[in-house]
Short mmCIF file of C-alpha atoms and ligand atoms in Angstrom, two decimals:
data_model
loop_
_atom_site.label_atom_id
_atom_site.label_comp_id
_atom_site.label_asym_id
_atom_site.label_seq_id
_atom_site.Cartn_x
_atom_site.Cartn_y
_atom_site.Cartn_z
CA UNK M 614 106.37 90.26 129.07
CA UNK M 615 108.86 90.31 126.27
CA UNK M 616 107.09 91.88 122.95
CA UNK M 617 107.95 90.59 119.33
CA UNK M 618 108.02 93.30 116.93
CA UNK M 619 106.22 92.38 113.24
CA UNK M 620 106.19 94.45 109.96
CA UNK M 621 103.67 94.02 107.34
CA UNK M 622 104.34 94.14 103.81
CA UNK M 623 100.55 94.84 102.14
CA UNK M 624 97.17 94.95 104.22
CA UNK M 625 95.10 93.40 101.53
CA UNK M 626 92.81 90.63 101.83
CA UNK M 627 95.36 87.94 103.55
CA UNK M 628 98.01 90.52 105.30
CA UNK M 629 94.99 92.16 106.93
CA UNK M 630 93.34 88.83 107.73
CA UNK M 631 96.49 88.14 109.90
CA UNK M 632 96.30 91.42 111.24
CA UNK M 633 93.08 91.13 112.87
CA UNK M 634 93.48 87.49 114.20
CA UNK M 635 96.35 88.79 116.07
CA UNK M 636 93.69 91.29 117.21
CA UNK M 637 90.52 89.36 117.78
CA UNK M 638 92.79 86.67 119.63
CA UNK M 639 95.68 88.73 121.56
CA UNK M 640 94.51 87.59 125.07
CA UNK M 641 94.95 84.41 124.02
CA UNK M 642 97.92 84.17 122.25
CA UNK M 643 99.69 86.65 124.94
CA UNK M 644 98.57 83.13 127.74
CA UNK M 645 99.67 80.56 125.36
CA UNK M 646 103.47 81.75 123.98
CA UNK M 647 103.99 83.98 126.94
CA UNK M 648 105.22 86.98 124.60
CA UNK M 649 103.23 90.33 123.34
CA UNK M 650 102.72 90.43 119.56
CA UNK M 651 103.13 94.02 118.20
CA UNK M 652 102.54 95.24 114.38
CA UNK M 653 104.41 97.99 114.60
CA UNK M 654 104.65 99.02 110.95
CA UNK M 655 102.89 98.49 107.62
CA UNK M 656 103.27 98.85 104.17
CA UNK M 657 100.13 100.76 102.77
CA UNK M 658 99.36 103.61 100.95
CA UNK M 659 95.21 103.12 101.72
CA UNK M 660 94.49 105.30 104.83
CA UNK M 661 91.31 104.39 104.93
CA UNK M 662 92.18 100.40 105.06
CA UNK M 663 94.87 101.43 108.09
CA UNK M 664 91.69 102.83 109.59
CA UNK M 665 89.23 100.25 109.14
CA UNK M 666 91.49 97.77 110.27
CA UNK M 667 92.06 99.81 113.91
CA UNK M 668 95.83 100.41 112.93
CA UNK M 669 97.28 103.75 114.25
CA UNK M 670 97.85 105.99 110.95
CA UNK M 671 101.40 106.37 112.53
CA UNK M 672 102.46 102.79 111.36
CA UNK M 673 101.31 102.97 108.15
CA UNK M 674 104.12 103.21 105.85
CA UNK M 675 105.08 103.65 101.88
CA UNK M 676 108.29 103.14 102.13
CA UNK M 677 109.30 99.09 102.22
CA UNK M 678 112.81 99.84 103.34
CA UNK M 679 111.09 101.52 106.65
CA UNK M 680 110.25 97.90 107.47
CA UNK M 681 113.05 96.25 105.92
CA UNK M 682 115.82 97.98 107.44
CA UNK M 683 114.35 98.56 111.17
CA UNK M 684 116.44 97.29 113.65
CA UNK M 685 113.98 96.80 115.73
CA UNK M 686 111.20 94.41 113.81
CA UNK M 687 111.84 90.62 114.15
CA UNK M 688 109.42 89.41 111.99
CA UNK M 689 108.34 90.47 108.28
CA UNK M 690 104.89 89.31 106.90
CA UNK M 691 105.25 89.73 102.83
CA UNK M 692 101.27 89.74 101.74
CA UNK M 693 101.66 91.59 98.30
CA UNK M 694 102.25 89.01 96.17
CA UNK M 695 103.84 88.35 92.32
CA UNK M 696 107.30 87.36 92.56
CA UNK M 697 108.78 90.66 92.39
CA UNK M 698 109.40 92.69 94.44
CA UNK M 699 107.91 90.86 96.58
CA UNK M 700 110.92 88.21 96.64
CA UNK M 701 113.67 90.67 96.87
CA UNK M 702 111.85 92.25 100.19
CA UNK M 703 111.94 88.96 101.20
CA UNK M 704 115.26 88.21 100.41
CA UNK M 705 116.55 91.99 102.08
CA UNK M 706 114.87 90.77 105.01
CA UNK M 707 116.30 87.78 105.62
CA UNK M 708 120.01 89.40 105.55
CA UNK M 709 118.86 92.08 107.68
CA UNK M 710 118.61 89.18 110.14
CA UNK M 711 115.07 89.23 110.15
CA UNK M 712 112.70 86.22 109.98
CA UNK M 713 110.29 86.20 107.31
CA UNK M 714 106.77 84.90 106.94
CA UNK M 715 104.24 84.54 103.15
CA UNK M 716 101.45 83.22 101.91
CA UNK M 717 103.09 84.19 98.16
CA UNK M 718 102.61 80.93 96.47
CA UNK M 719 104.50 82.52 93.61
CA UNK M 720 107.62 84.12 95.05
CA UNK M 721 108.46 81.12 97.17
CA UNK M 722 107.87 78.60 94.69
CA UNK M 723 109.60 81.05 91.55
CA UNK M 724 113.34 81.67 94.44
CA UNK M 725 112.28 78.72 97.00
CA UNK M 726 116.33 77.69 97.01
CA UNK M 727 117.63 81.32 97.43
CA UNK M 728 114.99 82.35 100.22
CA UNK M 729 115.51 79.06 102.35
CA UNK M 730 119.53 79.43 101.64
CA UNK M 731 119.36 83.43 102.68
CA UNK M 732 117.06 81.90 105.80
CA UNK M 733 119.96 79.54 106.69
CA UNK M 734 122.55 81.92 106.33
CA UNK M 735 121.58 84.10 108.62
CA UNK M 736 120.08 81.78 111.32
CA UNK M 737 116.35 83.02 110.87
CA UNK M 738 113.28 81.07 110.30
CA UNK M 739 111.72 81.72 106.69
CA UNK M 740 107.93 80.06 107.02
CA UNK M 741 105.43 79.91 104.23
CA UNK M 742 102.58 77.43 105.58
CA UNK M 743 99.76 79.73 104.60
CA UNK M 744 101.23 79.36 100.44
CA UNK M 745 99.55 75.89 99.78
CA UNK M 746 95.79 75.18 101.24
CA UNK M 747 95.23 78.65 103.04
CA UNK M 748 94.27 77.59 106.66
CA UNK M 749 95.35 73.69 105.96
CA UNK M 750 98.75 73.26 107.76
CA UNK M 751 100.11 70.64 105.51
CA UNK M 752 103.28 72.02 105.33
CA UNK M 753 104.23 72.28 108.55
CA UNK M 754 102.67 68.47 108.98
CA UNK M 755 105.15 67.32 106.15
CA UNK M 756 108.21 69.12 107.84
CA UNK M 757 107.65 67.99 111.29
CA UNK M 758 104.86 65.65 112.27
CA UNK M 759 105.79 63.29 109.09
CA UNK M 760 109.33 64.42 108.74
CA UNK M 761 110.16 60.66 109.40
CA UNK M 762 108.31 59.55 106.32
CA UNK M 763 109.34 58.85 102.92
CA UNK M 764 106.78 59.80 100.48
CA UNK M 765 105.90 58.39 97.52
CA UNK M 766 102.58 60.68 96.28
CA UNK M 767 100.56 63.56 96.70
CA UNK M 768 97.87 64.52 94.79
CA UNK M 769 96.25 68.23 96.24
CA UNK M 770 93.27 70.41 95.50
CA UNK M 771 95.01 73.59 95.98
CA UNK M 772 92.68 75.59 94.02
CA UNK M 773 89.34 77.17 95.84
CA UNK M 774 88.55 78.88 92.40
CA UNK M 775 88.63 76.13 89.98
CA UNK M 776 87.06 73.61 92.78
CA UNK M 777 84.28 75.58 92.55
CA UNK M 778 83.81 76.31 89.15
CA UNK M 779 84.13 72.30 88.47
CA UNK M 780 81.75 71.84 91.72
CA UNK M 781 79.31 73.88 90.41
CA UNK M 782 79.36 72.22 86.84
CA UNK M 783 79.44 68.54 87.88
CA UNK M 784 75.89 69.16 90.77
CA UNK M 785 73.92 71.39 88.98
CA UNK M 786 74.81 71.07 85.71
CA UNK M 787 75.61 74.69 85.05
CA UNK M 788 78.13 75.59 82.13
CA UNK M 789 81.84 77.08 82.77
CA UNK M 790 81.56 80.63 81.45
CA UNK M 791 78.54 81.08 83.62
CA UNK M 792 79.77 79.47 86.60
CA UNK M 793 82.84 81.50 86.26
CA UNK M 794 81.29 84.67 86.26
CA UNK M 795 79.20 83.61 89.32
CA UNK M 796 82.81 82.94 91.00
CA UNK M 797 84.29 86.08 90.16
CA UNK M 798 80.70 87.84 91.52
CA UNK M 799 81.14 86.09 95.21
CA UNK M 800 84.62 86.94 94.92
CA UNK M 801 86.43 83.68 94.87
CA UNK M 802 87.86 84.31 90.36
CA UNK M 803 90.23 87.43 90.27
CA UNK M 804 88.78 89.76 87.72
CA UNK M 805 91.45 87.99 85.67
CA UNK M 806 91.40 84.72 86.51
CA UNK M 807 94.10 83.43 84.26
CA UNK M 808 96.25 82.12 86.44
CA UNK M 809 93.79 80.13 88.44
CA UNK M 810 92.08 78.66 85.49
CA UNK M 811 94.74 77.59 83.65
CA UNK M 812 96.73 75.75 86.46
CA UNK M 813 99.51 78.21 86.93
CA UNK M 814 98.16 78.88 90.59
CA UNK M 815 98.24 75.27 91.11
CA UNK M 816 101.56 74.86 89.57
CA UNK M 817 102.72 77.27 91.88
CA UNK M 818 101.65 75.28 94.50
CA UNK M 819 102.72 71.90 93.71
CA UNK M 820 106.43 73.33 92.99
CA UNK M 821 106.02 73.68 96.80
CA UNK M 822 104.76 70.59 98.07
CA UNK M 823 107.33 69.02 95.88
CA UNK M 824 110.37 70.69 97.14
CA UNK M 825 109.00 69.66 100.62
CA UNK M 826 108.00 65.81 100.23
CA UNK M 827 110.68 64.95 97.57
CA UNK M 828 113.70 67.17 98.69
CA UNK M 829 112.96 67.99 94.69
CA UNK M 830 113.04 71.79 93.35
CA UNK M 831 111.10 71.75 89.99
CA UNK M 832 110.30 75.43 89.07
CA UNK M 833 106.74 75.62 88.12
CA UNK M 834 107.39 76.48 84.53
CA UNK M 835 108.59 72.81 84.09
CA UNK M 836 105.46 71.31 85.48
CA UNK M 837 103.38 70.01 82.65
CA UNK M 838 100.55 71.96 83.19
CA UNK M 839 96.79 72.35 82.14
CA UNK M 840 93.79 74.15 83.39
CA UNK M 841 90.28 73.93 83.00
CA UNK M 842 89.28 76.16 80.55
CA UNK M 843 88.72 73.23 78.25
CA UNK M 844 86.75 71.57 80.34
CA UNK M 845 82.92 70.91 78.75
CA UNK M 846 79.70 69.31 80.19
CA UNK M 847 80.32 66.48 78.07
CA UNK M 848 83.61 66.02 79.89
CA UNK M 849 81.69 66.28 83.39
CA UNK M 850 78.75 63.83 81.79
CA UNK M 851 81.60 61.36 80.66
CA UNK M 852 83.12 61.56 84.13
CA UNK M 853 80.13 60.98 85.78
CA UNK M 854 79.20 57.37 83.94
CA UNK M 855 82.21 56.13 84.83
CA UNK M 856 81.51 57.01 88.75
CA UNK M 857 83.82 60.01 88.69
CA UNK M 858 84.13 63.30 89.10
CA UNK M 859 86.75 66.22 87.41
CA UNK M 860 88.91 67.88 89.88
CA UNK M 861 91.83 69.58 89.11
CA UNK M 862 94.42 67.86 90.63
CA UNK M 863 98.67 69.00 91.84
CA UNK M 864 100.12 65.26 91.12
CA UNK M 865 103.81 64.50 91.98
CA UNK M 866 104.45 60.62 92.22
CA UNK M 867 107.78 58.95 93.04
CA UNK M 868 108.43 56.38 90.30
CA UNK M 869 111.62 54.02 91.14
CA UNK M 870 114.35 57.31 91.71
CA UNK M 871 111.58 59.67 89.42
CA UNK M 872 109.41 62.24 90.06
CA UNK M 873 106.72 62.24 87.96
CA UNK M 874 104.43 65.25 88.32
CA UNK M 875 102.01 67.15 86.72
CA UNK M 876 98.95 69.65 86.94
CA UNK M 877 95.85 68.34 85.32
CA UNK M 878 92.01 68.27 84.87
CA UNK M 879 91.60 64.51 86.37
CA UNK M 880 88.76 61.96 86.84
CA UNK M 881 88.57 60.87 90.53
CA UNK M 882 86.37 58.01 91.25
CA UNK M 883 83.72 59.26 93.77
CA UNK M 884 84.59 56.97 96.71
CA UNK M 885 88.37 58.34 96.60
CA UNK M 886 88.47 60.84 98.94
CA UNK M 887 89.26 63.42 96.92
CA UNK M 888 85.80 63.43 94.95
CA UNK M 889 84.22 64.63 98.22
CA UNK M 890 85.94 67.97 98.23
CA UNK M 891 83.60 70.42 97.53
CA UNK M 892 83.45 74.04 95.85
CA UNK M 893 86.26 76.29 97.66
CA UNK M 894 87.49 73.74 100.07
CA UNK M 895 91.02 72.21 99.37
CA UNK M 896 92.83 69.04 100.38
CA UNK M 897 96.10 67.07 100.07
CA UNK M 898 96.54 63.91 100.01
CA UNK M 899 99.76 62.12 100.79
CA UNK M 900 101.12 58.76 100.94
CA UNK M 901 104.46 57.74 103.36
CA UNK M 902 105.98 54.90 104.02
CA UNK M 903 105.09 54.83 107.82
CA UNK M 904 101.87 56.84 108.09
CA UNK M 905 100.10 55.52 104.97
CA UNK M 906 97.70 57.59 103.58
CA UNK M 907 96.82 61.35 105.18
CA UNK M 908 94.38 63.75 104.32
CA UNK M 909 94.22 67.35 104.62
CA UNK M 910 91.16 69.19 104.20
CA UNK M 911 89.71 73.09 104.85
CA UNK M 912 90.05 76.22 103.48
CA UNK M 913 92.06 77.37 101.15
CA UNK M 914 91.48 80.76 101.10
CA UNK M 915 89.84 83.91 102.40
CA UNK M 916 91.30 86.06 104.97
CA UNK M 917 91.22 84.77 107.95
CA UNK M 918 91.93 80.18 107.12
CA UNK M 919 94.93 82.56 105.33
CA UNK M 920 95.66 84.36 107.84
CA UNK M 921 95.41 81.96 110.15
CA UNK M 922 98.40 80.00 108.82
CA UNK M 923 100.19 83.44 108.73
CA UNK M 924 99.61 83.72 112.43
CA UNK M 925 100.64 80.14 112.91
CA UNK M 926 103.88 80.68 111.43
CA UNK M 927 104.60 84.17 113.83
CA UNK M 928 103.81 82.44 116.85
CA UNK M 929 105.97 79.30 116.10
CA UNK M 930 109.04 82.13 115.42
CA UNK M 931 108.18 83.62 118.11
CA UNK M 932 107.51 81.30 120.59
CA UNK M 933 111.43 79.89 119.50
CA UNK M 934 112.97 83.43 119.82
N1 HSE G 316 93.19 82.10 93.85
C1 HSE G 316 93.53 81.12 94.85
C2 HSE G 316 92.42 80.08 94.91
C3 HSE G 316 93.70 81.79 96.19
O1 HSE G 316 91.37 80.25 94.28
O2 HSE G 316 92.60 79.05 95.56
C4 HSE G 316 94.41 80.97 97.22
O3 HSE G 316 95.75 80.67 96.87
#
């Protein structure tokens, strides 16, 4: 059986997620594409993560370029996130003639044109389904199953942290700061949770989903953008007597030949489906032409929804190789 060679850039939480699916399901996989699925090397310094994991210390590298720049890996996984260096690996890859896969919201949304241009350039497949909605595979939906559609809207939930926060606010009445700090405690807030609250995360995300259902590139720094740090119970009370709740919603809508798009704290009426998404969960919501209205819903985040998409997108490369 012909064995696809994969090279992981960072073990953390959503590299190492990927890493053990590919594990706990290798039987499996191995019947369905017909091909072996080795990690062969990976970038981290933690020995006792390579361990844990069941990784042979011998792939464990600290060197990037030992990934980059083998001949004989197919596939890079970039799971260390920022934009750099994490897009630059990512770019080195992809003219080494290697495909690449991410979940780095904020690398493919801050070079999405250079990364898919380097990906066409050298005839490999760069894949990022596991950036927007974790486990939700609404990217590869809008790229192949609705590829035939024009859209006109999507409005997404593409924020487990801040769904939560506003969940936990609007059904048991329970005030931001404390909410937050019960977030960070189950491990959903980063320790700084900056980005997250204040929309940058879902900025991030939107750029994406944008770039996809429009054929539009707006870098996230020109989305007009606002978290919910500002957000008070007298907000959520408001909200609530006129049938709605607050969710924090990614909103690009196509207006004649404009885009109009924003990130922003917004009141959904509670029979939309929208209202019914629920503390970490995420969904996107998207209007075309021929389907009408689709909804995606599940996690979006935590290792393994994560790394689920990151498998997803290995197997499809591979199964195509
Ligand atoms: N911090 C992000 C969230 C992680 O809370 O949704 C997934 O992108």
């Amino acid at each position: 059986m012909e064995t696809v060679k994969i090279g992981i850039l960072g073990l953390g939480t959503v590299g190492g997620g990927a890493y053990e699916i590919l594990k706990m399901n290798r039987e499996l996989i191995e019947k369905r594409i017909q091909k072996k699925i080795e990690v062969v090397k990976v970038l981290e310094r933690n020995m006792e993560r390579i361990n844990s994991l069941g990784l042979s210390e011998s792939t464990a590298t600290q060197n990037p370029d030992d990934i980059i720049n083998d001949p004989e890996i197919d596939i890079v996984v970039e799971a260390l996130g920022g934009i750099e260096p994490s897009s630059t690996f990512m770019l080195n890859a992809l003219n080494n003639g290697k495909s690449v896969v991410t979940p780095n919201k904020a690398a493919v949304a801050a070079n999405f044109d250079k990364l898919r241009e380097a990906a066409v350039k050298n005839d490999v497949e760069f894949r990022f389904e596991a950036s927007v909605g974790g486990g939700i595979p609404a990217l590869t939906a809008i790229q192949e199953a609705l590829c035939g559609n024009e859209f006109s809207e999507v409005m997404g939930i593409v924020n487990g942290t801040t769904n939560y926060i506003l969940t936990k606010m609007t059904d048991l009445g329970l005030n931001y700061d404390d909410v937050l700090k019960d977030a960070q405690a189950k491990g959903f807030a980063e320790a700084d949770p900056t980005a997250d609250v204040e929309g940058i995360d879902v900025a991030n995300k939107l750029s994406i989903l944008m770039a996809l259902c429009f054929d539009k590139y707006v870098p996230p720094a020109e989305i007009p953008t606002e978290g919910i740090s500002k957000i008070t119970m007298d907000d959520i009370e408001a909200a609530k007597s006129r049938n709605c709740k607050i969710k924090l919603i990614a909103h690009a809508k196509r207006n004649g030949e404009e885009i109009e798009y924003s990130v922003k704290p917004m009141e959904i009426d509670i029979n939309h489906p929208l209202a019914g998404v629920s503390n970490e969960f995420n969904a996107i919501y998207i209007t075309g032409n021929a389907v009408d209205e689709v909804m995606f819903y599940g996690k979006g985040a935590g290792a393994l929804p994560t790394g689920s998409a990151i498998v997803g997108d290995i197997l499809a490369i591979a199964k195509a190789m």
